GROMACS .gro file of C-alpha atoms in nm:
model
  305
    1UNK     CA    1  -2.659  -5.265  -8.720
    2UNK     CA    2  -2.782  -5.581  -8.635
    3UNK     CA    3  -2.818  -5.486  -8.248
    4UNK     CA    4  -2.974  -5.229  -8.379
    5UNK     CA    5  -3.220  -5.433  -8.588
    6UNK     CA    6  -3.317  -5.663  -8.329
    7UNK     CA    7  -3.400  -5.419  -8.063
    8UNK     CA    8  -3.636  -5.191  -8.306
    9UNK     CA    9  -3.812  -5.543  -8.347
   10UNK     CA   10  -3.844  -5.668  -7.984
   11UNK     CA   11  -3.969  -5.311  -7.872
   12UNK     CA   12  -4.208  -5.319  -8.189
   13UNK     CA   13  -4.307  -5.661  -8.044
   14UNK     CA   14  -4.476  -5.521  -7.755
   15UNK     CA   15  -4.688  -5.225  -7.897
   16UNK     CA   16  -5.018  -5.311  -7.831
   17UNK     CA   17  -5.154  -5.051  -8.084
   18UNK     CA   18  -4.961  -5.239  -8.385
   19UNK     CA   19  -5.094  -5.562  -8.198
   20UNK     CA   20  -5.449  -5.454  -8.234
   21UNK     CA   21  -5.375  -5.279  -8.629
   22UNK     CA   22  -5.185  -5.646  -8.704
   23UNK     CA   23  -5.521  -5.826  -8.617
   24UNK     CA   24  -5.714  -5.627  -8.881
   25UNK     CA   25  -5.526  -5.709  -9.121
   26UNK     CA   26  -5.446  -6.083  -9.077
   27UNK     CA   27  -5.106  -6.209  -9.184
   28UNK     CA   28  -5.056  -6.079  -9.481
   29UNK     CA   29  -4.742  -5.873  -9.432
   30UNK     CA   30  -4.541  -6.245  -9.443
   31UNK     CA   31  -4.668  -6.351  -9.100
   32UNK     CA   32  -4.832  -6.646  -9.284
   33UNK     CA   33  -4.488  -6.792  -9.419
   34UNK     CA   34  -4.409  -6.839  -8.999
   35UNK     CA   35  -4.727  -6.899  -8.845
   36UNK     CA   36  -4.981  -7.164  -8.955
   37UNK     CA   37  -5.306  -6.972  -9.006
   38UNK     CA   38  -5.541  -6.801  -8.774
   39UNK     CA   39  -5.717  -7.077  -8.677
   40UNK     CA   40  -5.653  -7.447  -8.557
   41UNK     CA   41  -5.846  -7.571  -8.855
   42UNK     CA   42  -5.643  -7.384  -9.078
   43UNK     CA   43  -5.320  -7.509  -8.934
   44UNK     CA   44  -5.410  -7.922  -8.995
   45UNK     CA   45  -5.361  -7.949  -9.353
   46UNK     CA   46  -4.988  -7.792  -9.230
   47UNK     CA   47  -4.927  -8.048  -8.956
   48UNK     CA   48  -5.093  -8.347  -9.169
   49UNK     CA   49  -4.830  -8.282  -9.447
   50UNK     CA   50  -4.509  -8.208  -9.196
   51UNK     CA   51  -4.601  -8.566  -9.058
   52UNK     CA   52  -4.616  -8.703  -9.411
   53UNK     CA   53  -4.267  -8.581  -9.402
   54UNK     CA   54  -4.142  -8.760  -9.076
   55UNK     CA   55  -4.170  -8.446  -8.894
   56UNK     CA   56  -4.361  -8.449  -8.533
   57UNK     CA   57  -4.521  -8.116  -8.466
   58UNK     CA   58  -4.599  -7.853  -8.142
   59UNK     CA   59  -4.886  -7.599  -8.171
   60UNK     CA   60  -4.891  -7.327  -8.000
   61UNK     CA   61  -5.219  -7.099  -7.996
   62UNK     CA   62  -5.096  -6.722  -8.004
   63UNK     CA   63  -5.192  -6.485  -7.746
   64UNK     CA   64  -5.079  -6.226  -7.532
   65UNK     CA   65  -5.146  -5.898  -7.358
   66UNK     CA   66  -5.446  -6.115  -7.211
   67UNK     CA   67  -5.629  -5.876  -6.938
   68UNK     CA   68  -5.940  -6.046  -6.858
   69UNK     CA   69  -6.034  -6.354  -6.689
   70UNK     CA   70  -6.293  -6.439  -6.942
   71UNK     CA   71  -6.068  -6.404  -7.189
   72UNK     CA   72  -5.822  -6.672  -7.015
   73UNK     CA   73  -6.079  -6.889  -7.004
   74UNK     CA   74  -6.125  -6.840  -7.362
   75UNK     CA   75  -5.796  -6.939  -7.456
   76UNK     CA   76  -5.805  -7.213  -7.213
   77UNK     CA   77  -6.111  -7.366  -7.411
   78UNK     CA   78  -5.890  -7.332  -7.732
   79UNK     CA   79  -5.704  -7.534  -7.593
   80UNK     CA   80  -5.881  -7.809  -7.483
   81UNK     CA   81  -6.053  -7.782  -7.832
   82UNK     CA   82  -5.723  -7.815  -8.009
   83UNK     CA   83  -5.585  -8.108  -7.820
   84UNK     CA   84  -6.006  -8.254  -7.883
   85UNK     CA   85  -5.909  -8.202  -8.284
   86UNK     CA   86  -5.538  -8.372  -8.236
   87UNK     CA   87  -5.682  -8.665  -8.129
   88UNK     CA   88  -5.959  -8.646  -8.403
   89UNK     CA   89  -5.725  -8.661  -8.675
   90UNK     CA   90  -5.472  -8.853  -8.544
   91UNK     CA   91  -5.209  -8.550  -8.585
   92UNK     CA   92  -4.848  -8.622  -8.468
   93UNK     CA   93  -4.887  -8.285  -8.250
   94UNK     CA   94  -4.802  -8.213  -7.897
   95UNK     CA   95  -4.957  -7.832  -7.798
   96UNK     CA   96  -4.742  -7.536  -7.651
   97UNK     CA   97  -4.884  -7.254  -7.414
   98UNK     CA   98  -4.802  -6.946  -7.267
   99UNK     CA   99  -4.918  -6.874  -6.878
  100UNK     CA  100  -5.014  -6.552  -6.965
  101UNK     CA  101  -5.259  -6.618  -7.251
  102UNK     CA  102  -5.423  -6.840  -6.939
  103UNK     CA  103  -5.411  -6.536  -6.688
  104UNK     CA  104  -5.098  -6.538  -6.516
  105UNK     CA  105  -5.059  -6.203  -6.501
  106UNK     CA  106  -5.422  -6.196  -6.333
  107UNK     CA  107  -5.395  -6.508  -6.095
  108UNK     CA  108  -5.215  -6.819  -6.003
  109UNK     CA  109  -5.557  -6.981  -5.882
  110UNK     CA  110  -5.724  -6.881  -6.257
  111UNK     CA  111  -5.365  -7.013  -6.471
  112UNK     CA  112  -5.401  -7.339  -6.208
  113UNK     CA  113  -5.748  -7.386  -6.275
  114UNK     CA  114  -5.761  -7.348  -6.696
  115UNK     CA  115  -5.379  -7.542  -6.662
  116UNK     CA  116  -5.597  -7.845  -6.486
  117UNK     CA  117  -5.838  -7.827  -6.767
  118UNK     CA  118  -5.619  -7.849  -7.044
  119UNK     CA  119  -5.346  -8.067  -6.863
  120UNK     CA  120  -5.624  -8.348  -6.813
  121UNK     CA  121  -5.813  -8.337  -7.125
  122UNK     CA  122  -5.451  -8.396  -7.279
  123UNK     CA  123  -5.399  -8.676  -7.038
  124UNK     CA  124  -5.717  -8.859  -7.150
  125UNK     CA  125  -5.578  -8.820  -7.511
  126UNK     CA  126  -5.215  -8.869  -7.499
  127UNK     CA  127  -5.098  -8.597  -7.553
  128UNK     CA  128  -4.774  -8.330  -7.414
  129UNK     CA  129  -4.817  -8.020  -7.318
  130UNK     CA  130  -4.517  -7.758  -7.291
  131UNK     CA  131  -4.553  -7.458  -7.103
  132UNK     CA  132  -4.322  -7.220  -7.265
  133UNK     CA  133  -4.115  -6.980  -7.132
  134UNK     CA  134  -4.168  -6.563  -7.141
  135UNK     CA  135  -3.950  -6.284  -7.001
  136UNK     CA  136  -3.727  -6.282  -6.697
  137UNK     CA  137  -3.982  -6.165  -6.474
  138UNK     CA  138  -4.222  -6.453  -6.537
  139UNK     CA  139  -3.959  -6.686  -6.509
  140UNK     CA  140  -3.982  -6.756  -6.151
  141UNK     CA  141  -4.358  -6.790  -6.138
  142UNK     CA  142  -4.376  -6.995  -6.442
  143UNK     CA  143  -4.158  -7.269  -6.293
  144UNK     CA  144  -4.323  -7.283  -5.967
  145UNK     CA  145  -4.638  -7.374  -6.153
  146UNK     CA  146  -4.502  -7.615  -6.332
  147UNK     CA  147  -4.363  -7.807  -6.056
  148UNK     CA  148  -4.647  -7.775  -5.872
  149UNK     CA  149  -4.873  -7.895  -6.205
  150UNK     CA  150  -4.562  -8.139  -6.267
  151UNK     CA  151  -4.649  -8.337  -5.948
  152UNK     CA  152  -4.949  -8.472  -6.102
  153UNK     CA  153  -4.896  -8.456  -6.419
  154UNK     CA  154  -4.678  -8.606  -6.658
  155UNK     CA  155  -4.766  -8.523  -6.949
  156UNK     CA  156  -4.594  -8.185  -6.897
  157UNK     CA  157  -4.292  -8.004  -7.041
  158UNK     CA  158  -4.154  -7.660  -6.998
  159UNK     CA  159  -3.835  -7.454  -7.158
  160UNK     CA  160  -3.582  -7.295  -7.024
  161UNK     CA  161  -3.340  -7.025  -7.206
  162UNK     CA  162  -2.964  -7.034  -7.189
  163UNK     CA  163  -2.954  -6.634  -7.176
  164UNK     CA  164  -3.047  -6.635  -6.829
  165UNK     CA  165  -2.790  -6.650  -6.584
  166UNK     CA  166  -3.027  -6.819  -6.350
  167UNK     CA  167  -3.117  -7.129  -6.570
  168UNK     CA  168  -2.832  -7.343  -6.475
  169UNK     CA  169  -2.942  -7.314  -6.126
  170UNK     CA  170  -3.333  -7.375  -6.254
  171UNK     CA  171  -3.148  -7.728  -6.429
  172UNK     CA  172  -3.029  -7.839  -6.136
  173UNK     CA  173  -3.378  -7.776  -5.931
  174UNK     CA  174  -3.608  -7.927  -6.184
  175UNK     CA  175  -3.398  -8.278  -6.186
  176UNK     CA  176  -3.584  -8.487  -5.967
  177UNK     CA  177  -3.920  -8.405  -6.090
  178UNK     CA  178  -3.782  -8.599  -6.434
  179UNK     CA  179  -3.868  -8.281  -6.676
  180UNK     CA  180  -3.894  -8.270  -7.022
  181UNK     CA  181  -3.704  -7.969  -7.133
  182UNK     CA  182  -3.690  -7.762  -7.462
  183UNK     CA  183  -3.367  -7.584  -7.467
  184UNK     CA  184  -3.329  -7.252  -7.614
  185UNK     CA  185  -3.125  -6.955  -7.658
  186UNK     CA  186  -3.435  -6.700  -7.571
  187UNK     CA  187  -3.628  -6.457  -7.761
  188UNK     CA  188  -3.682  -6.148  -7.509
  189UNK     CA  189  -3.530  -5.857  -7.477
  190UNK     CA  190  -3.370  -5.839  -7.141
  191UNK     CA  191  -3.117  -5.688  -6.901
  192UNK     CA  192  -2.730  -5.760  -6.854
  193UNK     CA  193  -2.848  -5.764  -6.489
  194UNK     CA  194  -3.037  -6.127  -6.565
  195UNK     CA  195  -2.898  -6.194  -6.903
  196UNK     CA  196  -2.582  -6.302  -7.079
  197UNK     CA  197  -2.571  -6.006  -7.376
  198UNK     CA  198  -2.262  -6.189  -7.591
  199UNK     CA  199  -2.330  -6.428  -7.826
  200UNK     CA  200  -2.087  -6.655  -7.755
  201UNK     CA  201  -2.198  -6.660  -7.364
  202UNK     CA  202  -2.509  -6.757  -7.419
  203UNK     CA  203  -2.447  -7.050  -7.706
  204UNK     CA  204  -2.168  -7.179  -7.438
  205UNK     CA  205  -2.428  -7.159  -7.165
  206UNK     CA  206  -2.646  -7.372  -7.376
  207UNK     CA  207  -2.378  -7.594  -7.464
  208UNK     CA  208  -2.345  -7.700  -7.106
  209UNK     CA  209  -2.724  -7.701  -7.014
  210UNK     CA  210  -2.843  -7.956  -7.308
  211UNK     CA  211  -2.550  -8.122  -7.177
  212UNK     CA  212  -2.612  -8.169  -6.820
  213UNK     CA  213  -3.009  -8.219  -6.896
  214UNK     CA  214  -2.909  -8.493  -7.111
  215UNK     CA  215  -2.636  -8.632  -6.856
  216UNK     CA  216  -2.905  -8.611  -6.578
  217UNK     CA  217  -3.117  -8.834  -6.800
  218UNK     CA  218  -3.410  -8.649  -6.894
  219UNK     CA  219  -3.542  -8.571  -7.248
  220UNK     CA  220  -3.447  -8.314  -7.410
  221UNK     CA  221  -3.548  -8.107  -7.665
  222UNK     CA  222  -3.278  -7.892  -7.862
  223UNK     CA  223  -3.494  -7.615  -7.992
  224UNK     CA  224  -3.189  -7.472  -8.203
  225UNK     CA  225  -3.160  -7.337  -8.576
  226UNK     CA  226  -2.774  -7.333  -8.513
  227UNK     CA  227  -2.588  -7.591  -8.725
  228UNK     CA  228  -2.279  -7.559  -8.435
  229UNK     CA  229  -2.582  -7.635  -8.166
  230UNK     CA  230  -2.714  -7.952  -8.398
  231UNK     CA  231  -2.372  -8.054  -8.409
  232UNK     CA  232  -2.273  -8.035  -8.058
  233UNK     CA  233  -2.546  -8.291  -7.989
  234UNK     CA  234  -2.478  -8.535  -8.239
  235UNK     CA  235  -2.086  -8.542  -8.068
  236UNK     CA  236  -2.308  -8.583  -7.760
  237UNK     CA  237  -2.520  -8.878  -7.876
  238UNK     CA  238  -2.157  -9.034  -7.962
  239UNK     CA  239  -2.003  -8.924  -7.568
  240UNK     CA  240  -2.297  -9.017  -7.389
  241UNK     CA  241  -2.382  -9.320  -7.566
  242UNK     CA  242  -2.743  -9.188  -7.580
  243UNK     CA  243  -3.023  -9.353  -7.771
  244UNK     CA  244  -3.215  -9.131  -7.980
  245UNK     CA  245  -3.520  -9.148  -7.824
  246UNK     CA  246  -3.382  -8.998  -7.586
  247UNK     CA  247  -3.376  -8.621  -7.741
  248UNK     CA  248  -3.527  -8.463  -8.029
  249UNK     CA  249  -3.440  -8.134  -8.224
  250UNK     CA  250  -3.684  -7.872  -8.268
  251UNK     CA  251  -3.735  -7.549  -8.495
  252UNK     CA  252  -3.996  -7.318  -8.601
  253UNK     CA  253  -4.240  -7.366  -8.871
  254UNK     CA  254  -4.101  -7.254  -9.204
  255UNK     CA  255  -3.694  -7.211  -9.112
  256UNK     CA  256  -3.449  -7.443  -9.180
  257UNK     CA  257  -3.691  -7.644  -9.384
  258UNK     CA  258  -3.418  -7.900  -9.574
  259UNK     CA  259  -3.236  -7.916  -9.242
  260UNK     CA  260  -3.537  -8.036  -9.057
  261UNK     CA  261  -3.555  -8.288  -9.367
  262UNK     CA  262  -3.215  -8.422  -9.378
  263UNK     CA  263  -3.207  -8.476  -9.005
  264UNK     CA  264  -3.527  -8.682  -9.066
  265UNK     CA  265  -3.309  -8.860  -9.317
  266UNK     CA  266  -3.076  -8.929  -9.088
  267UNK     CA  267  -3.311  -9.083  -8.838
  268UNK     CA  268  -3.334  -8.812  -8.582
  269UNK     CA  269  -3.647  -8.707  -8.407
  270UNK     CA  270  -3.735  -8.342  -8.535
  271UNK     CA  271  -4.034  -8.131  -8.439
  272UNK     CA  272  -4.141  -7.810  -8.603
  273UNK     CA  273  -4.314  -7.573  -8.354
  274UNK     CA  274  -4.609  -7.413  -8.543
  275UNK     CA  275  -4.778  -7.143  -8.463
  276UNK     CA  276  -5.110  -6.993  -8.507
  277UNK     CA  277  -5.411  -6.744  -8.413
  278UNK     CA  278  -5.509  -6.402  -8.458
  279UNK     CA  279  -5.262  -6.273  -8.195
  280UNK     CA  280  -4.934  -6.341  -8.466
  281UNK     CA  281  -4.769  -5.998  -8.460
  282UNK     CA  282  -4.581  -6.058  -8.082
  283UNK     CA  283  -4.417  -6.384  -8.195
  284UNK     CA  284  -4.364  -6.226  -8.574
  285UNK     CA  285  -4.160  -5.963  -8.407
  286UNK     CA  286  -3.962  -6.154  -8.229
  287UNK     CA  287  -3.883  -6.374  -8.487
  288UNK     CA  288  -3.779  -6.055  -8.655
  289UNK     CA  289  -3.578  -5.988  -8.448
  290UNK     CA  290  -3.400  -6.293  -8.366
  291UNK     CA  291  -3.282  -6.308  -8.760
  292UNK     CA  292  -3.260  -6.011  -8.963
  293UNK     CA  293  -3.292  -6.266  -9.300
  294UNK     CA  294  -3.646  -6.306  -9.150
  295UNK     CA  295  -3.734  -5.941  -9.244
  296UNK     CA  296  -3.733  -6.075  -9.630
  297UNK     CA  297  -4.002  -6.312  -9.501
  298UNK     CA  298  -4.195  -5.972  -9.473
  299UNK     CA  299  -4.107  -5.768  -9.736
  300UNK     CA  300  -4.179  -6.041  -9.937
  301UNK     CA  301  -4.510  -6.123  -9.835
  302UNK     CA  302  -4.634  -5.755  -9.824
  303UNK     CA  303  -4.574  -5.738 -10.199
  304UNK     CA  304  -4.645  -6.088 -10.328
  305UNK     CA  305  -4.992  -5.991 -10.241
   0.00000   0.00000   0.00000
């Protein structure tokens, strides 16, 4: 049943007629207890209080099925305006993006020339940008720009996803350009011709890639709601002798909330990705999908309203 679940959401996740019929309707069917508002300014009273609480913070502007070049460009200026309002108030906030909401699916030469914009204006300000990681087919592309971008800047992150079989492979060829790496499971529905499909394949496979990351020497970011995951690292930290700044744990805005706290507590570097923008019902999906607990999320906001 809970296959069953989480492919109804992941194929719901990419209907662009619900995408559009989400938008009219904002995020009132519980999207607002994951995602951080519809606008930036809507999401800083969020960040200001999650650093009140210890916790640093990654924003990620929602957008996708992006068709147009002006519309790239668009989302490119949110971007630089967002990282422009970071520095403003002084927010503990790196900022996540997707390729496509910059025109990937368009052009390399437009997602290189909005990635320049953002990537500098954040380099003036101090602040990280991740490029985060979509389906299988953009997985290949998506790196190559990053290395390319990597090369001059570094200020730059990126993810990869333990359900590919390819990613150990990616590991070993992003080592010498130092990355910083968010670690995840993955969120996409994909093929057992690129993807491990059992559970326990793809937790292993993580296993050994926050592993080897952290063995190579490079930050890394375990982006994991998985107390077994959290755990793992910690027995890491004690193998590897490894200094805390030297990782950080991550999780999505409004899971896991008193874990997030008590790992604050305990003096560990957590960051809470937060959402937010019009374009919520993609990511909502997904996160849907991922967890079928989330689906109370929903039903709950639809009739709390």
């Amino acid at each position: 049943m809970e296959a069953i679940s989480k492919n109804f959401f992941l194929y719901l996740s990419n209907n662009k007629v619900l995408d559009r019929f989400a938008k009219r309707f904002g995020t009132s069917f519980g999207a607002d207890k994951i995602v951080g508002g519809e606008t930036f300014s809507q999401a800083i009273p969020i960040i200001k209080q999650l650093n009140h609480d210890g916790l640093q913070v990654t924003v990620d502007h929602l957008g996708e099925f992006v068709t147009s070049e002006a519309e790239a460009k668009d989302r490119a200026n949110e971007c630089v305006d967002t990282i422009r309002l970071i520095d403003k108030h002084q927010l503990g906030s790196e900022v996540s993006l997707k390729l496509t909401s910059l025109g990937l699916d368009i052009s390399q030469d437009l997602v290189m020339e909005n990635m320049e914009r953002i990537l500098t204006e954040a380099e003036s300000k101090g602040i990280t940008v991740t490029i985060d990681m979509e389906d299988s087919s953009r997985c290949g592309s998506t790196l190559e720009i990053y290395k390319a971008l990597k090369e001059k800047h570094k200020n730059l992150g990126t993810v990869i996803q333990s359900y590919l079989y390819r990613s150990d492979e990616d590991l070993d060829d992003l080592n010498s350009y130092n990355p910083y790496l968010r670690l995840v499971k993955g969120a996409y529905k994909e093929s057992g011709k690129v993807a491990f499909v059992e559970k326990e394949m793809v937790d292993s496979n993580l296993k050994r890639l926050i592993k080897k990351n952290l063995e190579n020497g490079h930050y890394t970011a375990v982006a994991s709601h998985d107390d077994a995951m959290i755990e793992y690292t910690k027995q890491l930290e004690d193998e590897l002798k490894l200094s805390r700044n030297q990782f950080e744990f991550q999780m999505l805005y409004g899971m896991r909330n008193e874990t997030q706290k008590q790992l604050v507590k305990e003096g560990y570097t957590v960051r809470v990705y937060l959402p937010y923008g019009e374009d919520w019902y993609g990511y909502f999906m997904r996160r849907l999908a991922e967890r079928p607990a989330n689906i109370a999320f929903a039903i709950k906001g639809i009739f709390s309203k």
